[in-house]
Amino acid sequence: MANGVSRKSSVVSVDVGSGYVKAASHLENADARVSFRSLVAEVPADFHRNFHGEEVKTIEYRGKSWLTGEDAARFGAGLADTLTDAWAGSEGWLVLLLKALWELGITQGDVHLVTGVPQAVYRDRAVDIRSSLVGKHNATIYGFPVSVTIVPARAMVLPQAAGGLYYWVAAEPSLQEVAEHNGLIAGVDVGTYTTGYAVLEGRSALSSLSGGAEIGMSNVALALSKKIYKKFRVQPDQERAMRYLEERKKVFFNGALHDISDLVQESVSEVVSPFLLELRSTWGSRAGNMAIGVYGGGSEDFLPMIQETFPHAQRVRAEDVGGARFLPALGMLVFFAGANDLLDRVSS
C-alpha cells in the first residue's frame, strides 16, 4: 500500500486501461499516483495459497477470490480479457479499480471518482459503467479490509483520450486562449493495446471527430517479433518483444548484442500507417486548424509517423508529473475536480 493512510473522503481518478491501470489523487505529487499492469483472474478451484513456502495473496470481492499481477498470470483460472467492449465495468475491472484505491491508501469513506474508457465504449456504455461504479464496495485486499462508497452524485465516466487533452489545456497557457475562443484542440492517446483520439472545441468534446483503434505498442511488439525471426531466426514471444522495444539498442540473443532500432521503426510504420489513414479521413481539412498533441505510453514512438501526416503535431511532455502514461488520468482529475468545485482538494 502506497502510504497506509485511510481517508474519510477522497477525490480520485482511476484509468483501468487494457494494458495498465493508472490512478491519481493529486495533481502535482508523484507519490499520490500508482500504476500497475491490468492482469486479473479468478482463483481456480484447486488453488493452493502456499507456493514453494510463499503465501500467494488474493483479493476477496463479491463472494469471489481474485489474483492480480504476475500471480494472476501464473496461477489464475484464465486472465480476464481486457480487449473486449465488456471489460469496463466488469468484476475484474472493478477489482483492479479497488486495488488502485488501496494502493493510494484509500481504504474507507466516500470516494469522488472519475474514470476513463475508450471512445467507442464511452458512446455505447457510459451510463451502464457509471451504474456499476456508484454505491458501496466491500473487499478484502491482501488481508486488509476495504469499504468505500463511490458517491453517486459525482461519479463520472469520460473518454480516455479527452482526459489527456484536459491536462494539456490546463498546463499550457497558449492553449487556454485557444479554448477561450472555441478553437479546436486534438489529442492522440497511444496506449499498450488501444490508441484513442479526441477533439475539443473550446472545452467541449466533439464526438464526431473522436474515436479510436485497437492498435498500440503491443501491435508494434508483434510486428517486431516477426521481423526479428525473419532476420535472425529467433522469435520472441510478445512479453519479450515488449522488452526488446525498450532495450532496442542493446538486445541480447544468439550470443551477441544487437541494435534493432531499424526493425522497431519499420514495425511502428507498419502499425501506424493504417491508423493515420483513418485519422486523416475523420479529421479531414479541419486538422489544419487544430492544435494536436500526442501522449500516452507509446507517444514517443508514434509521434514521428503522426508528424508525417500532421506536421504541426507535438508530443505532450510530462516528465514532471510521472510520465506521459499518467496524462489521461491527471487530465480527468483536472476536469472532474474543476466541474465539481473540488480542485483545491486535489491540488493542495
Short mmCIF file of C-alpha atoms in Angstrom, two decimals:
data_model
loop_
_atom_site.label_atom_id
_atom_site.label_comp_id
_atom_site.label_asym_id
_atom_site.label_seq_id
_atom_site.Cartn_x
_atom_site.Cartn_y
_atom_site.Cartn_z
CA MET A 1 0.00 0.00 0.00
CA ALA A 2 1.39 3.38 -1.04
CA ASN A 3 1.06 5.24 2.25
CA GLY A 4 -1.07 3.19 4.63
CA VAL A 5 -3.41 6.11 5.35
CA SER A 6 -7.19 5.72 5.36
CA ARG A 7 -9.05 8.82 4.18
CA LYS A 8 -12.61 9.69 5.11
CA SER A 9 -13.30 11.42 1.77
CA SER A 10 -11.14 11.29 -1.34
CA VAL A 11 -11.06 12.70 -4.87
CA VAL A 12 -9.54 10.18 -7.29
CA SER A 13 -9.04 9.49 -10.98
CA VAL A 14 -8.63 5.83 -11.98
CA ASP A 15 -7.94 4.73 -15.56
CA VAL A 16 -8.26 0.92 -15.78
CA GLY A 17 -6.74 0.52 -19.23
CA SER A 18 -6.32 -2.59 -21.33
CA GLY A 19 -2.60 -2.74 -20.53
CA TYR A 20 -2.09 -0.71 -17.37
CA VAL A 21 -4.05 0.77 -14.50
CA LYS A 22 -3.19 4.40 -13.74
CA ALA A 23 -4.59 6.27 -10.75
CA ALA A 24 -4.00 9.68 -9.19
CA SER A 25 -5.34 11.54 -6.18
CA HIS A 26 -3.11 14.63 -6.54
CA LEU A 27 -2.14 16.81 -9.48
CA GLU A 28 1.45 17.59 -8.54
CA ASN A 29 2.58 14.94 -6.04
CA ALA A 30 4.02 11.93 -7.87
CA ASP A 31 3.77 9.88 -4.65
CA ALA A 32 -0.03 10.13 -4.94
CA ARG A 33 -0.02 8.12 -8.18
CA VAL A 34 0.10 4.40 -8.84
CA SER A 35 0.41 2.29 -11.96
CA PHE A 36 0.41 -1.47 -12.49
CA ARG A 37 -0.44 -3.95 -15.22
CA SER A 38 -4.07 -4.85 -15.91
CA LEU A 39 -3.69 -8.51 -15.02
CA VAL A 40 -6.54 -10.10 -13.06
CA ALA A 41 -8.00 -13.61 -12.85
CA GLU A 42 -10.36 -15.58 -10.66
CA VAL A 43 -8.77 -18.08 -8.31
CA PRO A 44 -9.10 -21.63 -9.69
CA ALA A 45 -10.92 -24.28 -7.68
CA ASP A 46 -7.73 -26.28 -6.98
CA PHE A 47 -5.72 -23.23 -5.94
CA HIS A 48 -3.20 -23.63 -3.11
CA ARG A 49 -2.32 -20.40 -1.35
CA ASN A 50 1.17 -21.58 -0.47
CA PHE A 51 3.57 -21.83 -3.39
CA HIS A 52 7.07 -23.06 -2.56
CA GLY A 53 6.58 -21.89 1.01
CA GLU A 54 5.40 -18.40 0.00
CA GLU A 55 1.77 -17.35 0.53
CA VAL A 56 0.04 -16.11 -2.62
CA LYS A 57 -2.24 -13.25 -1.60
CA THR A 58 -5.71 -12.75 -3.02
CA ILE A 59 -8.43 -10.12 -3.25
CA GLU A 60 -11.87 -11.07 -1.98
CA TYR A 61 -14.72 -9.26 -3.71
CA ARG A 62 -18.39 -10.09 -4.31
CA GLY A 63 -18.04 -13.61 -2.96
CA LYS A 64 -15.12 -14.49 -5.25
CA SER A 65 -11.36 -14.67 -4.84
CA TRP A 66 -9.13 -12.88 -7.33
CA LEU A 67 -5.46 -12.82 -8.24
CA THR A 68 -3.72 -9.82 -9.78
CA GLY A 69 -0.38 -9.08 -11.42
CA GLU A 70 2.06 -11.89 -12.08
CA ASP A 71 0.18 -14.13 -9.63
CA ALA A 72 -2.84 -13.88 -11.93
CA ALA A 73 -0.73 -14.84 -14.93
CA ARG A 74 0.90 -17.80 -13.13
CA PHE A 75 -1.91 -19.23 -11.03
CA GLY A 76 -5.21 -17.78 -12.28
CA ALA A 77 -8.07 -19.63 -13.90
CA GLY A 78 -7.54 -17.54 -17.03
CA LEU A 79 -6.67 -13.87 -17.34
CA ALA A 80 -9.58 -11.51 -17.84
CA ASP A 81 -9.83 -10.35 -21.45
CA THR A 82 -9.16 -6.61 -21.28
CA LEU A 83 -9.70 -6.05 -25.01
CA THR A 84 -13.48 -6.55 -25.21
CA ASP A 85 -16.10 -3.80 -25.00
CA ALA A 86 -17.47 -5.59 -21.92
CA TRP A 87 -14.21 -5.14 -19.96
CA ALA A 88 -15.05 -1.73 -18.48
CA GLY A 89 -17.43 -2.17 -15.54
CA SER A 90 -16.86 -5.93 -15.25
CA GLU A 91 -15.99 -7.56 -11.92
CA GLY A 92 -12.33 -7.95 -12.86
CA TRP A 93 -12.20 -4.28 -13.90
CA LEU A 94 -13.71 -3.28 -10.54
CA VAL A 95 -11.19 -5.46 -8.68
CA LEU A 96 -8.32 -3.56 -10.31
CA LEU A 97 -10.02 -0.24 -9.59
CA LEU A 98 -10.35 -1.11 -5.90
CA LYS A 99 -6.74 -2.29 -5.83
CA ALA A 100 -5.69 1.12 -7.20
CA LEU A 101 -7.63 2.87 -4.42
CA TRP A 102 -5.98 0.58 -1.86
CA GLU A 103 -2.51 1.31 -3.23
CA LEU A 104 -3.27 5.03 -2.89
CA GLY A 105 -4.12 4.42 0.75
CA ILE A 106 -7.87 4.82 0.29
CA THR A 107 -9.49 2.06 2.33
CA GLN A 108 -12.71 3.58 3.67
CA GLY A 109 -15.10 6.51 3.39
CA ASP A 110 -16.58 8.40 0.45
CA VAL A 111 -14.79 8.49 -2.88
CA HIS A 112 -15.44 11.16 -5.51
CA LEU A 113 -14.30 9.22 -8.56
CA VAL A 114 -13.76 9.80 -12.26
CA THR A 115 -12.70 7.06 -14.65
CA GLY A 116 -11.98 6.78 -18.35
CA VAL A 117 -12.90 4.34 -21.11
CA PRO A 118 -12.21 4.17 -24.87
CA GLN A 119 -14.34 6.47 -27.04
CA ALA A 120 -16.48 3.70 -28.55
CA VAL A 121 -17.16 2.20 -25.12
CA TYR A 122 -17.98 5.64 -23.75
CA ARG A 123 -20.50 6.24 -26.52
CA ASP A 124 -22.30 2.94 -26.01
CA ARG A 125 -21.87 2.10 -22.33
CA ALA A 126 -21.02 5.16 -20.22
CA VAL A 127 -24.33 5.07 -18.33
CA ASP A 128 -24.04 1.33 -17.56
CA ILE A 129 -20.41 1.67 -16.42
CA ARG A 130 -21.30 4.53 -14.11
CA SER A 131 -24.09 2.40 -12.63
CA SER A 132 -21.59 -0.36 -11.85
CA LEU A 133 -19.37 2.13 -10.04
CA VAL A 134 -21.69 4.01 -7.72
CA GLY A 135 -22.53 2.81 -4.24
CA LYS A 136 -20.70 0.82 -1.58
CA HIS A 137 -17.89 -1.61 -2.34
CA ASN A 138 -16.58 -4.02 0.29
CA ALA A 139 -13.46 -6.07 -0.34
CA THR A 140 -10.51 -7.65 1.41
CA ILE A 141 -7.31 -6.77 -0.41
CA TYR A 142 -4.29 -8.89 0.53
CA GLY A 143 -5.74 -9.29 4.01
CA PHE A 144 -6.72 -5.63 4.51
CA PRO A 145 -10.42 -4.70 4.75
CA VAL A 146 -11.64 -2.06 2.30
CA SER A 147 -15.05 -0.38 2.48
CA VAL A 148 -15.56 2.61 0.20
CA THR A 149 -18.62 4.35 -1.17
CA ILE A 150 -18.36 5.89 -4.63
CA VAL A 151 -20.53 8.97 -4.32
CA PRO A 152 -23.40 8.67 -6.83
CA ALA A 153 -23.89 12.41 -7.34
CA ARG A 154 -20.33 12.90 -8.53
CA ALA A 155 -19.16 9.65 -10.14
CA MET A 156 -18.09 10.46 -13.70
CA VAL A 157 -17.06 8.48 -16.79
CA LEU A 158 -15.04 10.25 -19.52
CA PRO A 159 -13.37 9.22 -22.79
CA GLN A 160 -9.73 8.38 -22.04
CA ALA A 161 -8.25 10.40 -24.90
CA ALA A 162 -10.16 13.52 -23.83
CA GLY A 163 -8.58 13.23 -20.38
CA GLY A 164 -5.11 13.92 -21.73
CA LEU A 165 -6.44 16.96 -23.56
CA TYR A 166 -7.89 18.45 -20.40
CA TYR A 167 -4.49 18.19 -18.75
CA TRP A 168 -2.70 19.69 -21.76
CA VAL A 169 -5.06 22.65 -21.86
CA ALA A 170 -4.72 23.21 -18.11
CA ALA A 171 -0.90 23.05 -18.28
CA GLU A 172 -0.34 25.14 -21.43
CA PRO A 173 -1.27 28.86 -21.23
CA SER A 174 -1.36 29.29 -25.02
CA LEU A 175 -3.99 26.54 -25.30
CA GLN A 176 -6.14 28.17 -22.66
CA GLU A 177 -6.52 31.13 -25.00
CA VAL A 178 -7.41 28.78 -27.87
CA ALA A 179 -10.05 27.15 -25.66
CA GLU A 180 -11.46 30.53 -24.65
CA HIS A 181 -12.04 31.35 -28.33
CA ASN A 182 -13.61 27.92 -29.08
CA GLY A 183 -10.64 26.74 -31.13
CA LEU A 184 -10.05 23.06 -32.00
CA ILE A 185 -7.63 21.13 -29.77
CA ALA A 186 -6.95 17.49 -30.65
CA GLY A 187 -5.13 14.71 -28.86
CA VAL A 188 -3.91 11.20 -29.66
CA ASP A 189 -3.51 8.85 -26.67
CA VAL A 190 -1.17 5.96 -27.57
CA GLY A 191 -1.63 3.02 -25.22
CA THR A 192 -0.50 -0.57 -24.94
CA TYR A 193 -3.42 -2.14 -26.81
CA THR A 194 -5.54 0.80 -27.96
CA THR A 195 -5.00 4.29 -29.35
CA GLY A 196 -7.72 6.87 -28.87
CA TYR A 197 -8.16 10.34 -30.30
CA ALA A 198 -10.35 13.21 -29.21
CA VAL A 199 -11.08 16.77 -30.25
CA LEU A 200 -12.24 19.64 -28.07
CA GLU A 201 -13.97 22.70 -29.42
CA GLY A 202 -13.23 25.15 -26.67
CA ARG A 203 -13.69 22.88 -23.66
CA SER A 204 -16.40 20.63 -25.13
CA ALA A 205 -15.61 17.26 -26.69
CA LEU A 206 -16.68 16.69 -30.31
CA SER A 207 -17.77 13.07 -30.59
CA SER A 208 -17.94 13.26 -34.39
CA LEU A 209 -14.18 13.89 -34.54
CA SER A 210 -13.25 11.47 -31.77
CA GLY A 211 -12.68 7.73 -31.88
CA GLY A 212 -10.04 5.07 -31.55
CA ALA A 213 -8.43 1.95 -32.92
CA GLU A 214 -7.33 -1.37 -31.45
CA ILE A 215 -3.66 -0.69 -32.04
CA GLY A 216 -0.87 0.20 -29.65
CA MET A 217 2.61 -0.82 -28.60
CA SER A 218 1.51 -4.46 -28.32
CA ASN A 219 0.93 -4.47 -32.09
CA VAL A 220 4.37 -2.96 -32.62
CA ALA A 221 5.84 -5.73 -30.45
CA LEU A 222 4.05 -8.40 -32.50
CA ALA A 223 5.35 -6.94 -35.79
CA LEU A 224 8.83 -6.65 -34.29
CA SER A 225 8.81 -10.31 -33.24
CA LYS A 226 8.12 -11.36 -36.83
CA LYS A 227 10.88 -9.15 -38.19
CA ILE A 228 13.40 -10.47 -35.67
CA TYR A 229 12.53 -14.01 -36.71
CA LYS A 230 12.88 -13.19 -40.40
CA LYS A 231 16.31 -11.61 -39.90
CA PHE A 232 17.80 -13.65 -37.04
CA ARG A 233 15.68 -16.83 -36.90
CA VAL A 234 14.79 -16.02 -33.28
CA GLN A 235 11.12 -15.41 -32.47
CA PRO A 236 10.46 -13.78 -29.10
CA ASP A 237 7.02 -14.03 -27.53
CA GLN A 238 5.07 -10.81 -27.04
CA GLU A 239 6.31 -10.25 -23.47
CA ARG A 240 9.93 -10.45 -24.57
CA ALA A 241 9.27 -8.40 -27.69
CA MET A 242 7.80 -5.64 -25.49
CA ARG A 243 11.05 -5.64 -23.50
CA TYR A 244 13.03 -5.50 -26.74
CA LEU A 245 11.13 -2.34 -27.66
CA GLU A 246 12.50 -0.69 -24.54
CA GLU A 247 16.02 -2.08 -24.94
CA ARG A 248 16.15 -1.73 -28.71
CA LYS A 249 19.77 -0.53 -28.97
CA LYS A 250 21.18 -3.29 -26.76
CA VAL A 251 19.23 -6.52 -27.22
CA PHE A 252 20.95 -9.82 -26.47
CA PHE A 253 20.16 -13.01 -28.38
CA ASN A 254 22.06 -15.57 -30.47
CA GLY A 255 25.05 -15.00 -28.20
CA ALA A 256 25.52 -11.33 -29.13
CA LEU A 257 24.22 -7.81 -28.60
CA HIS A 258 22.15 -6.30 -31.42
CA ASP A 259 20.84 -2.84 -32.23
CA ILE A 260 17.35 -3.42 -33.62
CA SER A 261 16.30 0.23 -33.84
CA ASP A 262 15.73 -0.07 -37.58
CA LEU A 263 13.38 -3.04 -37.09
CA VAL A 264 11.48 -1.13 -34.42
CA GLN A 265 11.00 1.81 -36.76
CA GLU A 266 9.76 -0.48 -39.54
CA SER A 267 7.33 -2.10 -37.10
CA VAL A 268 5.96 1.25 -35.92
CA SER A 269 5.44 2.37 -39.52
CA GLU A 270 3.61 -0.86 -40.34
CA VAL A 271 1.23 -0.40 -37.40
CA VAL A 272 0.65 3.36 -37.54
CA SER A 273 0.12 3.85 -41.29
CA PRO A 274 -3.44 2.39 -41.45
CA PHE A 275 -4.40 4.33 -38.32
CA LEU A 276 -3.26 7.60 -39.91
CA LEU A 277 -5.46 6.95 -42.92
CA GLU A 278 -8.44 6.66 -40.57
CA LEU A 279 -7.43 9.78 -38.66
CA ARG A 280 -6.95 11.84 -41.83
CA SER A 281 -10.33 10.67 -43.12
CA THR A 282 -12.07 11.58 -39.85
CA TRP A 283 -10.47 14.97 -39.33
CA GLY A 284 -10.23 16.00 -42.99
CA SER A 285 -9.28 19.58 -43.76
CA ARG A 286 -10.15 20.65 -40.21
CA ALA A 287 -6.88 19.11 -39.00
CA GLY A 288 -5.02 22.13 -40.33
CA ASN A 289 -6.84 24.33 -37.83
CA MET A 290 -6.19 22.07 -34.82
CA ALA A 291 -3.59 22.16 -32.12
CA ILE A 292 -2.58 18.47 -31.99
CA GLY A 293 -0.93 16.78 -29.02
CA VAL A 294 0.31 13.20 -28.75
CA TYR A 295 0.58 11.49 -25.37
CA GLY A 296 0.38 8.10 -23.67
CA GLY A 297 2.98 5.39 -23.12
CA GLY A 298 3.73 4.93 -26.85
CA SER A 299 3.71 8.60 -27.83
CA GLU A 300 7.45 8.88 -28.39
CA ASP A 301 7.41 6.09 -30.97
CA PHE A 302 4.19 7.11 -32.72
CA LEU A 303 4.93 10.84 -32.95
CA PRO A 304 7.35 10.86 -35.94
CA MET A 305 4.84 8.95 -38.07
CA ILE A 306 1.97 11.18 -36.97
CA GLN A 307 4.04 14.25 -37.86
CA GLU A 308 4.45 12.97 -41.40
CA THR A 309 0.69 13.41 -41.85
CA PHE A 310 0.16 16.29 -39.38
CA PRO A 311 3.47 18.24 -39.31
CA HIS A 312 2.35 20.56 -36.51
CA ALA A 313 1.57 17.70 -34.10
CA GLN A 314 3.66 17.75 -30.93
CA ARG A 315 4.36 15.44 -28.04
CA VAL A 316 2.78 16.49 -24.77
CA ARG A 317 5.64 16.13 -22.34
CA ALA A 318 5.00 15.15 -18.77
CA GLU A 319 8.33 14.31 -17.18
CA ASP A 320 7.41 16.46 -14.18
CA VAL A 321 4.20 14.53 -13.44
CA GLY A 322 5.37 10.94 -13.63
CA GLY A 323 5.42 10.38 -17.38
CA ALA A 324 3.07 10.58 -20.34
CA ARG A 325 1.26 7.43 -19.23
CA PHE A 326 -0.46 9.43 -16.46
CA LEU A 327 -1.71 12.29 -18.65
CA PRO A 328 -5.25 10.96 -19.24
CA ALA A 329 -5.70 10.16 -15.54
CA LEU A 330 -4.40 13.58 -14.49
CA GLY A 331 -6.50 15.35 -17.11
CA MET A 332 -9.64 13.57 -15.97
CA LEU A 333 -8.80 14.63 -12.42
CA VAL A 334 -8.41 18.28 -13.53
CA PHE A 335 -11.73 18.25 -15.38
CA PHE A 336 -13.64 16.36 -12.70
CA ALA A 337 -12.36 18.38 -9.76
CA GLY A 338 -12.99 21.66 -11.55
CA ALA A 339 -16.51 20.67 -12.60
CA ASN A 340 -17.36 19.66 -9.03
CA ASP A 341 -15.60 22.51 -7.17
CA LEU A 342 -13.06 20.05 -5.74
CA LEU A 343 -9.91 21.45 -7.37
CA ASP A 344 -8.40 22.67 -4.09
CA ARG A 345 -8.79 19.16 -2.66
CA VAL A 346 -6.52 17.61 -5.32
CA SER A 347 -4.00 20.46 -5.65
CA SER A 348 -3.01 21.10 -2.03
#
